[in-house]
PDB file of C-alpha atoms and ligand atoms in Angstrom:
ATOM      1  CA  MET H   1     -26.837   5.682 -22.123  1.00 53.00           C
ATOM      2  CA  LYS H   2     -23.553   6.546 -20.476  1.00 60.00           C
ATOM      3  CA  ASN H   3     -24.261   4.755 -17.210  1.00 72.00           C
ATOM      4  CA  VAL H   4     -24.904   1.319 -18.688  1.00 87.00           C
ATOM      5  CA  TYR H   5     -22.314  -1.081 -17.374  1.00 91.00           C
ATOM      6  CA  LYS H   6     -20.908  -3.993 -19.327  1.00 93.00           C
ATOM      7  CA  ASN H   7     -20.164  -6.321 -16.468  1.00 97.00           C
ATOM      8  CA  GLN H   8     -20.345  -6.401 -12.696  1.00 98.00           C
ATOM      9  CA  MET H   9     -19.282  -8.444  -9.700  1.00 98.00           C
ATOM     10  CA  ARG H  10     -19.804  -8.532  -5.960  1.00 98.00           C
ATOM     11  CA  LEU H  11     -17.649  -9.845  -3.156  1.00 98.00           C
ATOM     12  CA  GLU H  12     -18.343 -10.300   0.541  1.00 98.00           C
ATOM     13  CA  PHE H  13     -15.675 -11.397   2.978  1.00 98.00           C
ATOM     14  CA  SER H  14     -14.688 -11.322   6.656  1.00 98.00           C
ATOM     15  CA  SER H  15     -12.724  -8.371   7.972  1.00 98.00           C
ATOM     16  CA  LYS H  16      -9.516 -10.370   8.367  1.00 98.00           C
ATOM     17  CA  SER H  17      -6.182  -8.886   7.355  1.00 98.00           C
ATOM     18  CA  THR H  18      -5.349 -11.985   5.259  1.00 97.00           C
ATOM     19  CA  ASN H  19      -8.172 -10.887   2.952  1.00 98.00           C
ATOM     20  CA  GLU H  20      -6.430  -7.616   2.012  1.00 98.00           C
ATOM     21  CA  ASN H  21      -4.314  -9.495  -0.498  1.00 98.00           C
ATOM     22  CA  PHE H  22      -7.296 -11.518  -1.762  1.00 98.00           C
ATOM     23  CA  ALA H  23      -9.445  -8.401  -2.272  1.00 98.00           C
ATOM     24  CA  ARG H  24      -6.913  -6.416  -4.306  1.00 98.00           C
ATOM     25  CA  ILE H  25      -6.031  -9.408  -6.488  1.00 98.00           C
ATOM     26  CA  ALA H  26      -9.710 -10.242  -7.131  1.00 98.00           C
ATOM     27  CA  VAL H  27     -10.532  -6.688  -8.201  1.00 98.00           C
ATOM     28  CA  ALA H  28      -7.393  -6.451 -10.344  1.00 98.00           C
ATOM     29  CA  ALA H  29      -8.264  -9.746 -12.062  1.00 98.00           C
ATOM     30  CA  PHE H  30     -11.759  -8.450 -12.818  1.00 98.00           C
ATOM     31  CA  ALA H  31     -10.352  -5.176 -14.170  1.00 98.00           C
ATOM     32  CA  THR H  32      -8.089  -6.949 -16.683  1.00 97.00           C
ATOM     33  CA  GLN H  33     -11.152  -7.302 -18.946  1.00 96.00           C
ATOM     34  CA  LEU H  34     -10.667  -3.616 -19.794  1.00 97.00           C
ATOM     35  CA  ASP H  35      -7.095  -4.302 -20.898  1.00 96.00           C
ATOM     36  CA  PRO H  36      -5.480  -1.843 -18.466  1.00 97.00           C
ATOM     37  CA  SER H  37      -1.765  -1.032 -18.404  1.00 96.00           C
ATOM     38  CA  LEU H  38       0.436  -2.473 -15.663  1.00 95.00           C
ATOM     39  CA  GLU H  39       0.517   0.935 -14.020  1.00 95.00           C
ATOM     40  CA  GLU H  40      -3.279   1.199 -14.020  1.00 97.00           C
ATOM     41  CA  ILE H  41      -3.517  -2.267 -12.437  1.00 97.00           C
ATOM     42  CA  ALA H  42      -0.976  -1.295  -9.771  1.00 97.00           C
ATOM     43  CA  ASP H  43      -2.965   1.868  -8.990  1.00 97.00           C
ATOM     44  CA  ILE H  44      -6.213  -0.111  -8.624  1.00 98.00           C
ATOM     45  CA  LYS H  45      -4.563  -2.704  -6.367  1.00 98.00           C
ATOM     46  CA  THR H  46      -3.141  -0.016  -4.095  1.00 98.00           C
ATOM     47  CA  ALA H  47      -6.436   1.892  -3.840  1.00 98.00           C
ATOM     48  CA  VAL H  48      -8.397  -1.300  -3.029  1.00 98.00           C
ATOM     49  CA  SER H  49      -5.822  -2.274  -0.416  1.00 98.00           C
ATOM     50  CA  GLU H  50      -6.186   1.150   1.240  1.00 98.00           C
ATOM     51  CA  ALA H  51      -9.985   1.019   1.382  1.00 98.00           C
ATOM     52  CA  VAL H  52     -10.160  -2.598   2.618  1.00 98.00           C
ATOM     53  CA  THR H  53      -7.476  -1.991   5.251  1.00 98.00           C
ATOM     54  CA  ASN H  54      -9.438   1.020   6.496  1.00 98.00           C
ATOM     55  CA  CYS H  55     -12.578  -1.135   6.935  1.00 98.00           C
ATOM     56  CA  ILE H  56     -10.564  -3.638   9.008  1.00 98.00           C
ATOM     57  CA  ILE H  57      -8.563  -1.218  11.163  1.00 98.00           C
ATOM     58  CA  HIS H  58     -10.932   1.719  11.542  1.00 98.00           C
ATOM     59  CA  GLY H  59     -14.404   0.468  10.590  1.00 98.00           C
ATOM     60  CA  TYR H  60     -14.338  -2.717  12.648  1.00 98.00           C
ATOM     61  CA  GLU H  61     -11.302  -1.928  14.817  1.00 97.00           C
ATOM     62  CA  ASN H  62     -10.075  -5.511  14.271  1.00 92.00           C
ATOM     63  CA  GLU H  63     -13.381  -7.065  15.410  1.00 97.00           C
ATOM     64  CA  GLU H  64     -15.368  -9.493  13.240  1.00 97.00           C
ATOM     65  CA  GLY H  65     -17.325  -7.859  10.453  1.00 98.00           C
ATOM     66  CA  ILE H  66     -18.270  -8.134   6.803  1.00 98.00           C
ATOM     67  CA  ILE H  67     -16.668  -6.108   4.025  1.00 98.00           C
ATOM     68  CA  LYS H  68     -18.450  -5.728   0.700  1.00 98.00           C
ATOM     69  CA  ILE H  69     -17.005  -4.876  -2.680  1.00 98.00           C
ATOM     70  CA  GLU H  70     -19.073  -4.073  -5.732  1.00 98.00           C
ATOM     71  CA  CYS H  71     -17.396  -3.519  -9.101  1.00 98.00           C
ATOM     72  CA  LYS H  72     -18.834  -2.295 -12.348  1.00 98.00           C
ATOM     73  CA  LEU H  73     -17.044  -2.230 -15.667  1.00 97.00           C
ATOM     74  CA  PHE H  74     -18.028   0.447 -18.170  1.00 96.00           C
ATOM     75  CA  ALA H  75     -16.689   0.856 -21.710  1.00 93.00           C
ATOM     76  CA  ASN H  76     -13.509   2.551 -20.523  1.00 95.00           C
ATOM     77  CA  SER H  77     -13.690   2.785 -16.752  1.00 97.00           C
ATOM     78  CA  ILE H  78     -14.125   0.751 -13.601  1.00 98.00           C
ATOM     79  CA  GLU H  79     -16.174   1.722 -10.575  1.00 98.00           C
ATOM     80  CA  ILE H  80     -15.328   0.122  -7.242  1.00 98.00           C
ATOM     81  CA  GLU H  81     -17.478   0.435  -4.137  1.00 98.00           C
ATOM     82  CA  ILE H  82     -16.042  -0.789  -0.839  1.00 98.00           C
ATOM     83  CA  SER H  83     -18.180  -0.709   2.296  1.00 98.00           C
ATOM     84  CA  ASP H  84     -18.351  -1.784   5.918  1.00 98.00           C
ATOM     85  CA  ASN H  85     -21.018  -1.703   8.633  1.00 98.00           C
ATOM     86  CA  GLY H  86     -18.553  -0.466  11.196  1.00 98.00           C
ATOM     87  CA  LYS H  87     -17.994   2.551  13.360  1.00 98.00           C
ATOM     88  CA  GLY H  88     -18.337   5.266  10.715  1.00 98.00           C
ATOM     89  CA  ILE H  89     -16.484   8.573  10.298  1.00 98.00           C
ATOM     90  CA  GLU H  90     -17.490  11.659  12.248  1.00 98.00           C
ATOM     91  CA  ASP H  91     -15.742  14.296  10.145  1.00 98.00           C
ATOM     92  CA  ILE H  92     -15.168  13.073   6.578  1.00 98.00           C
ATOM     93  CA  GLU H  93     -13.437  16.244   5.423  1.00 98.00           C
ATOM     94  CA  LYS H  94     -10.881  15.988   8.222  1.00 98.00           C
ATOM     95  CA  ALA H  95     -10.404  12.246   7.647  1.00 98.00           C
ATOM     96  CA  ARG H  96      -9.592  12.850   3.975  1.00 98.00           C
ATOM     97  CA  GLN H  97      -6.789  15.300   4.742  1.00 97.00           C
ATOM     98  CA  ALA H  98      -3.269  14.048   4.053  1.00 96.00           C
ATOM     99  CA  LEU H  99      -1.441  12.889   7.197  1.00 95.00           C
ATOM    100  CA  TYR H 100      -4.600  12.839   9.337  1.00 97.00           C
ATOM    101  CA  THR H 101      -4.918   9.590  11.261  1.00 97.00           C
ATOM    102  CA  SER H 102      -6.916   8.627  14.326  1.00 97.00           C
ATOM    103  CA  LYS H 103      -4.571   5.679  14.925  1.00 95.00           C
ATOM    104  CA  SER H 104      -1.034   7.071  15.078  1.00 89.00           C
ATOM    105  CA  ASN H 105      -0.367   4.603  17.921  1.00 91.00           C
ATOM    106  CA  LEU H 106      -0.685   1.815  15.326  1.00 92.00           C
ATOM    107  CA  GLU H 107       1.961   3.418  13.088  1.00 94.00           C
ATOM    108  CA  ARG H 108      -0.583   4.594  10.531  1.00 96.00           C
ATOM    109  CA  SER H 109       0.568   7.485   8.383  1.00 95.00           C
ATOM    110  CA  GLY H 110      -2.739   9.058   7.394  1.00 97.00           C
ATOM    111  CA  MET H 111      -2.014   8.682   3.677  1.00 98.00           C
ATOM    112  CA  GLY H 112      -4.748   6.178   2.705  1.00 98.00           C
ATOM    113  CA  PHE H 113      -7.356   8.601   1.351  1.00 98.00           C
ATOM    114  CA  THR H 114      -4.673  10.733  -0.302  1.00 98.00           C
ATOM    115  CA  ILE H 115      -3.375   7.659  -2.148  1.00 98.00           C
ATOM    116  CA  MET H 116      -6.899   6.601  -3.223  1.00 98.00           C
ATOM    117  CA  GLU H 117      -7.572  10.106  -4.461  1.00 98.00           C
ATOM    118  CA  SER H 118      -4.395  10.460  -6.488  1.00 97.00           C
ATOM    119  CA  PHE H 119      -4.299   6.900  -7.883  1.00 98.00           C
ATOM    120  CA  MET H 120      -7.952   6.900  -8.971  1.00 98.00           C
ATOM    121  CA  ASP H 121      -9.886   9.472 -11.018  1.00 98.00           C
ATOM    122  CA  GLU H 122     -12.768   9.904  -8.577  1.00 98.00           C
ATOM    123  CA  LEU H 123     -13.221   9.244  -4.866  1.00 98.00           C
ATOM    124  CA  ARG H 124     -16.468   9.603  -2.941  1.00 98.00           C
ATOM    125  CA  VAL H 125     -16.685   8.885   0.789  1.00 98.00           C
ATOM    126  CA  GLU H 126     -20.032   8.424   2.512  1.00 98.00           C
ATOM    127  CA  SER H 127     -20.295   7.567   6.178  1.00 98.00           C
ATOM    128  CA  VAL H 128     -22.767   7.528   9.058  1.00 98.00           C
ATOM    129  CA  VAL H 129     -21.484   7.170  12.611  1.00 98.00           C
ATOM    130  CA  GLY H 130     -22.571   3.825  14.050  1.00 98.00           C
ATOM    131  CA  ILE H 131     -23.848   2.586  10.660  1.00 98.00           C
ATOM    132  CA  GLY H 132     -20.816   2.305   8.419  1.00 98.00           C
ATOM    133  CA  THR H 133     -18.682   3.712   5.627  1.00 98.00           C
ATOM    134  CA  LYS H 134     -18.804   3.424   1.855  1.00 98.00           C
ATOM    135  CA  VAL H 135     -15.973   4.456  -0.442  1.00 98.00           C
ATOM    136  CA  THR H 136     -16.684   4.716  -4.178  1.00 98.00           C
ATOM    137  CA  MET H 137     -13.786   5.038  -6.598  1.00 98.00           C
ATOM    138  CA  LYS H 138     -13.657   5.335 -10.336  1.00 98.00           C
ATOM    139  CA  LYS H 139     -10.713   4.835 -12.643  1.00 98.00           C
ATOM    140  CA  MET H 140     -10.591   5.592 -16.354  1.00 97.00           C
ATOM    141  CA  ILE H 141      -8.788   2.909 -18.337  1.00 97.00           C
ATOM    142  CA  LYS H 142      -7.130   4.449 -21.342  1.00 88.00           C
ATOM    143  CA  ALA H 143      -7.779   2.568 -24.563  1.00 73.00           C
ATOM    144  CA  ASN H 144      -4.772   0.735 -25.961  1.00 65.00           C
ATOM    145  CA  GLU H 145      -6.328   0.520 -29.439  1.00 56.00           C
ATOM    146  CA  VAL H 146      -3.508   2.228 -31.359  1.00 54.00           C
ATOM    147  CA  VAL H 147      -1.011  -0.265 -30.005  1.00 53.00           C
ATOM    148  CA  THR H 148      -3.267  -3.197 -30.864  1.00 51.00           C
ATOM    149  CA  GLU H 149      -3.687  -2.023 -34.469  1.00 52.00           C
ATOM    150  CA  ASN H 150       0.061  -1.781 -34.928  1.00 52.00           C
ATOM    151  CA  GLU H 151       0.511  -5.212 -33.440  1.00 54.00           C
ATOM    152  CA  ILE H 152      -1.979  -6.688 -35.912  1.00 52.00           C
ATOM    153  CA  LYS H 153      -0.120  -5.079 -38.850  1.00 50.00           C
ATOM    154  CA  LEU H 154       3.118  -6.634 -37.663  1.00 47.00           C
TER     155      LEU H 154
ATOM    156  CA  MET I   1      12.719 -11.276   5.110  1.00 95.00           C
ATOM    157  CA  LYS I   2      16.394 -11.965   4.516  1.00 97.00           C
ATOM    158  CA  VAL I   3      18.864 -10.406   6.891  1.00 98.00           C
ATOM    159  CA  ASP I   4      22.546  -9.566   6.383  1.00 97.00           C
ATOM    160  CA  TYR I   5      24.715  -7.951   9.033  1.00 98.00           C
ATOM    161  CA  ILE I   6      28.156  -6.621   8.222  1.00 97.00           C
ATOM    162  CA  LYS I   7      29.882  -6.402  11.584  1.00 96.00           C
ATOM    163  CA  GLU I   8      32.890  -4.228  10.680  1.00 97.00           C
ATOM    164  CA  GLU I   9      30.638  -1.518   9.304  1.00 97.00           C
ATOM    165  CA  LYS I  10      27.761  -2.062  11.717  1.00 97.00           C
ATOM    166  CA  LEU I  11      25.550  -2.241   8.659  1.00 98.00           C
ATOM    167  CA  LEU I  12      22.248  -4.098   8.801  1.00 98.00           C
ATOM    168  CA  ILE I  13      20.602  -4.993   5.502  1.00 98.00           C
ATOM    169  CA  LEU I  14      16.955  -6.023   5.714  1.00 98.00           C
ATOM    170  CA  ARG I  15      15.775  -7.499   2.428  1.00 98.00           C
ATOM    171  CA  ILE I  16      11.999  -7.587   2.311  1.00 98.00           C
ATOM    172  CA  THR I  17      10.785 -10.483   0.189  1.00 97.00           C
ATOM    173  CA  GLU I  18       7.010 -10.034   0.221  1.00 97.00           C
ATOM    174  CA  GLU I  19       4.211  -7.614  -0.576  1.00 98.00           C
ATOM    175  CA  ILE I  20       3.899  -4.939   2.106  1.00 98.00           C
ATOM    176  CA  ASP I  21       0.404  -4.395   3.467  1.00 98.00           C
ATOM    177  CA  HIS I  22      -1.244  -4.136   6.887  1.00 98.00           C
ATOM    178  CA  HIS I  23      -1.245  -7.949   7.188  1.00 98.00           C
ATOM    179  CA  SER I  24       2.397  -8.607   6.295  1.00 98.00           C
ATOM    180  CA  CYS I  25       3.664  -5.517   8.136  1.00 97.00           C
ATOM    181  CA  GLU I  26       3.183  -6.966  11.609  1.00 95.00           C
ATOM    182  CA  LYS I  27       5.651  -9.764  10.909  1.00 97.00           C
ATOM    183  CA  ILE I  28       8.131  -7.505   9.130  1.00 98.00           C
ATOM    184  CA  LYS I  29       8.061  -4.980  12.008  1.00 98.00           C
ATOM    185  CA  LYS I  30       8.702  -7.652  14.640  1.00 98.00           C
ATOM    186  CA  ARG I  31      11.648  -9.154  12.789  1.00 98.00           C
ATOM    187  CA  ALA I  32      13.162  -5.777  11.889  1.00 98.00           C
ATOM    188  CA  ASP I  33      12.876  -4.482  15.464  1.00 98.00           C
ATOM    189  CA  TYR I  34      14.479  -7.648  16.799  1.00 98.00           C
ATOM    190  CA  GLU I  35      17.457  -7.361  14.417  1.00 98.00           C
ATOM    191  CA  ILE I  36      17.869  -3.648  15.149  1.00 98.00           C
ATOM    192  CA  GLU I  37      17.783  -4.173  18.919  1.00 97.00           C
ATOM    193  CA  VAL I  38      20.248  -7.083  18.746  1.00 97.00           C
ATOM    194  CA  HIS I  39      22.812  -5.358  16.505  1.00 98.00           C
ATOM    195  CA  ILE I  40      22.343  -1.643  17.307  1.00 98.00           C
ATOM    196  CA  PRO I  41      23.541  -0.845  13.753  1.00 98.00           C
ATOM    197  CA  LYS I  42      25.066   2.418  12.565  1.00 98.00           C
ATOM    198  CA  LYS I  43      23.129   2.040   9.398  1.00 98.00           C
ATOM    199  CA  VAL I  44      20.065   0.093   8.288  1.00 98.00           C
ATOM    200  CA  ILE I  45      19.300  -0.470   4.611  1.00 98.00           C
ATOM    201  CA  PHE I  46      15.881  -1.742   3.572  1.00 98.00           C
ATOM    202  CA  ASP I  47      16.249  -3.577   0.259  1.00 98.00           C
ATOM    203  CA  PHE I  48      13.030  -3.364  -1.794  1.00 98.00           C
ATOM    204  CA  ASN I  49      14.320  -5.412  -4.731  1.00 97.00           C
ATOM    205  CA  ASN I  50      11.759  -8.164  -4.150  1.00 97.00           C
ATOM    206  CA  VAL I  51       8.870  -5.917  -3.163  1.00 98.00           C
ATOM    207  CA  ASN I  52       6.286  -5.630  -5.923  1.00 97.00           C
ATOM    208  CA  PHE I  53       3.494  -4.117  -3.885  1.00 98.00           C
ATOM    209  CA  MET I  54       3.244  -1.662  -1.013  1.00 98.00           C
ATOM    210  CA  ASP I  55       0.360   0.401   0.367  1.00 98.00           C
ATOM    211  CA  SER I  56       0.351   3.123   3.042  1.00 98.00           C
ATOM    212  CA  SER I  57       1.085   0.481   5.697  1.00 98.00           C
ATOM    213  CA  GLY I  58       4.668   0.516   4.407  1.00 98.00           C
ATOM    214  CA  ILE I  59       5.050   4.231   5.125  1.00 97.00           C
ATOM    215  CA  GLY I  60       4.169   3.751   8.790  1.00 97.00           C
ATOM    216  CA  MET I  61       6.370   0.668   8.971  1.00 98.00           C
ATOM    217  CA  ILE I  62       9.438   2.478   7.608  1.00 98.00           C
ATOM    218  CA  ILE I  63       8.886   5.588   9.773  1.00 97.00           C
ATOM    219  CA  GLY I  64       8.566   3.380  12.855  1.00 97.00           C
ATOM    220  CA  ARG I  65      11.871   1.594  12.150  1.00 98.00           C
ATOM    221  CA  TYR I  66      13.542   4.924  11.286  1.00 98.00           C
ATOM    222  CA  LYS I  67      12.572   6.213  14.732  1.00 97.00           C
ATOM    223  CA  LEU I  68      13.974   3.137  16.452  1.00 98.00           C
ATOM    224  CA  VAL I  69      17.243   3.219  14.504  1.00 98.00           C
ATOM    225  CA  SER I  70      17.611   6.976  15.161  1.00 97.00           C
ATOM    226  CA  LEU I  71      17.140   6.364  18.865  1.00 97.00           C
ATOM    227  CA  PHE I  72      20.431   4.424  18.768  1.00 95.00           C
ATOM    228  CA  GLY I  73      22.054   7.111  16.595  1.00 97.00           C
ATOM    229  CA  GLY I  74      21.865   5.118  13.367  1.00 98.00           C
ATOM    230  CA  LYS I  75      20.835   6.025   9.832  1.00 97.00           C
ATOM    231  CA  THR I  76      18.138   4.470   7.666  1.00 98.00           C
ATOM    232  CA  SER I  77      17.973   4.243   3.895  1.00 98.00           C
ATOM    233  CA  LEU I  78      16.159   2.370   1.134  1.00 98.00           C
ATOM    234  CA  ILE I  79      17.458   0.709  -2.038  1.00 97.00           C
ATOM    235  CA  ASN I  80      16.005  -0.877  -5.188  1.00 97.00           C
ATOM    236  CA  VAL I  81      12.629   0.816  -4.825  1.00 97.00           C
ATOM    237  CA  LYS I  82      10.384   0.241  -7.849  1.00 95.00           C
ATOM    238  CA  PRO I  83       8.716   3.300  -9.451  1.00 94.00           C
ATOM    239  CA  SER I  84       5.164   2.403  -8.318  1.00 94.00           C
ATOM    240  CA  ILE I  85       6.372   2.207  -4.701  1.00 96.00           C
ATOM    241  CA  LYS I  86       8.594   5.272  -4.979  1.00 96.00           C
ATOM    242  CA  LYS I  87       5.468   7.222  -5.933  1.00 95.00           C
ATOM    243  CA  ILE I  88       3.948   6.339  -2.545  1.00 97.00           C
ATOM    244  CA  PHE I  89       7.066   7.304  -0.576  1.00 97.00           C
ATOM    245  CA  GLU I  90       7.281  10.602  -2.467  1.00 96.00           C
ATOM    246  CA  MET I  91       3.676  11.445  -1.658  1.00 95.00           C
ATOM    247  CA  SER I  92       4.235  10.854   2.066  1.00 95.00           C
ATOM    248  CA  GLY I  93       7.160  13.269   2.374  1.00 94.00           C
ATOM    249  CA  ILE I  94       9.332  10.760   4.281  1.00 95.00           C
ATOM    250  CA  LEU I  95      12.103  10.941   1.681  1.00 96.00           C
ATOM    251  CA  LYS I  96      13.200  14.137   3.428  1.00 94.00           C
ATOM    252  CA  LEU I  97      14.285  11.928   6.339  1.00 94.00           C
ATOM    253  CA  ILE I  98      15.049   8.641   4.648  1.00 96.00           C
ATOM    254  CA  GLN I  99      17.012   8.493   1.405  1.00 94.00           C
ATOM    255  CA  ILE I 100      16.573   6.157  -1.501  1.00 96.00           C
ATOM    256  CA  GLU I 101      20.073   5.088  -2.508  1.00 93.00           C
ATOM    257  CA  GLU I 102      20.714   3.935  -6.044  1.00 81.00           C
ATOM    258  CA  GLU I 103      22.886   1.048  -4.905  1.00 68.00           C
ATOM    259  CA  ILE I 104      25.050   0.045  -2.008  1.00 58.00           C
ATOM    260  CA  GLY I 105      28.448   1.598  -2.717  1.00 51.00           C
ATOM    261  CA  GLY I 106      32.066   0.370  -2.413  1.00 44.00           C
ATOM    262  CA  THR I 107      33.144  -2.113   0.218  1.00 46.00           C
ATOM    263  CA  GLU I 108      29.665  -2.402   1.653  1.00 52.00           C
ATOM    264  CA  PHE I 109      28.462  -3.715  -1.675  1.00 53.00           C
ATOM    265  CA  GLU I 110      31.276  -6.210  -2.173  1.00 50.00           C
ATOM    266  CA  LYS I 111      30.689  -7.697   1.216  1.00 50.00           C
ATOM    267  CA  CYS I 112      27.042  -8.317   0.758  1.00 53.00           C
ATOM    268  CA  ILE I 113      27.157 -10.229  -2.507  1.00 47.00           C
TER     269      ILE I 113
HETATM  270  N1  LIG S 201     -13.835   2.522   6.957  1.00 69.66           N
HETATM  271  C1  LIG S 201     -13.605   3.434   7.915  1.00 69.66           C
HETATM  272  N2  LIG S 201     -14.330   3.432   9.066  1.00 69.66           N
HETATM  273  C2  LIG S 201     -14.094   4.342  10.049  1.00 69.66           C
HETATM  274  N3  LIG S 201     -13.146   5.306   9.987  1.00 69.66           N
HETATM  275  C3  LIG S 201     -12.389   5.369   8.863  1.00 69.66           C
HETATM  276  C4  LIG S 201     -12.568   4.443   7.771  1.00 69.66           C
HETATM  277  N4  LIG S 201     -11.686   4.763   6.805  1.00 69.66           N
HETATM  278  C5  LIG S 201     -10.982   5.821   7.253  1.00 69.66           C
HETATM  279  N5  LIG S 201     -11.388   6.201   8.493  1.00 69.66           N
HETATM  280  C6  LIG S 201     -10.855   7.343   9.282  1.00 69.66           C
HETATM  281  O1  LIG S 201     -10.173   8.205   8.398  1.00 69.66           O
HETATM  282  C7  LIG S 201      -8.821   8.401   8.827  1.00 69.66           C
HETATM  283  C8  LIG S 201      -7.917   8.590   7.625  1.00 69.66           C
HETATM  284  O2  LIG S 201      -7.824   7.405   6.834  1.00 69.66           O
HETATM  285  P1  LIG S 201      -6.519   7.159   5.949  1.00 69.66           P
HETATM  286  O3  LIG S 201      -6.645   5.856   5.268  1.00 69.66           O
HETATM  287  O4  LIG S 201      -6.294   8.356   5.098  1.00 69.66           O
HETATM  288  O5  LIG S 201      -5.351   7.123   7.024  1.00 69.66           O
HETATM  289  P2  LIG S 201      -5.011   5.966   8.082  1.00 69.66           P
HETATM  290  O6  LIG S 201      -5.739   4.720   7.747  1.00 69.66           O
HETATM  291  O7  LIG S 201      -5.217   6.517   9.446  1.00 69.66           O
HETATM  292  O8  LIG S 201      -3.442   5.750   7.820  1.00 69.66           O
HETATM  293  P3  LIG S 201      -2.780   4.949   6.582  1.00 69.66           P
HETATM  294  O9  LIG S 201      -3.883   4.622   5.603  1.00 69.66           O
HETATM  295  O10 LIG S 201      -1.786   5.879   5.999  1.00 69.66           O
HETATM  296  O11 LIG S 201      -2.157   3.762   7.168  1.00 69.66           O
HETATM  297  C9  LIG S 201      -8.509   7.185   9.661  1.00 69.66           C
HETATM  298  O12 LIG S 201      -7.471   7.432  10.583  1.00 69.66           O
HETATM  299  C10 LIG S 201      -9.864   6.917  10.341  1.00 69.66           C
HETATM  300  O13 LIG S 201     -10.024   7.758  11.452  1.00 69.66           O
HETATM  301 MG1  LIG S 202      -5.778   3.937   5.828  1.00 69.66          MG
END
């Protein structure tokens, strides 16, 4: 029964750069139900910002489009799926390499996937050229139970 | 962004006062480039004291300004970088080119408070 989730949410929004801030804050607010540490929240916000920014810049190349986020909360983890119906990625392995960017003219550093990978516990990238890209990330939220018990005793 | 320029030392201090992402970067880049081109500073310090969030957009933004400042023979450094943001700079390898200073030292410091 490991894959039974406790709660879920879905978001759909336009591929506008103003929504980068909205998306990471919305996901972080949802994740607080698992009582994450400040560092875990910061990691989630950064990873979401990376994936959403990629949909806007690379997926839709700044044209109008829809970005979807689906979140599931499990007992001690959060799964976040971020997708676009944009251009797609030809070579996923190459795209995931640190410092690889197809948009160096836009001052991109090619660190997005590397950050998602190191800040989250799992990263899966699926993409079909001309159809779109879906990034699925999972983060374990370490239980803070010991701390809570002590706090109650106090 | 708050800007301080100390003429005698040709020191430009750019204090970023917002979260750094792809959206906010465009504005920050424009303002920073303008100040750099107007003053041609010997040194540019980016103050991160009021920056609570940064994603990879910030790496590209800092490298871009570093290149511009270097073009005029100036140096670039960062101060007051929070641990969560330092982690991102460390991962990118740019700290080989651009130092994080603990604080602004000596006369430079006195003049900017
Ligand atoms: N949603 C997407 N749609 C199409 N291509 C993508 C998408 N996400 C990533 N890519 C491709 O993968 C490459 C690597 O992405 P990554 O986020 O690691 O770096 P970047 O976005 O180029 O730079 P940075 O994130 O450091 O600003 C991109 O340059 C782009 O070619
Ligand atoms: Mg990216």
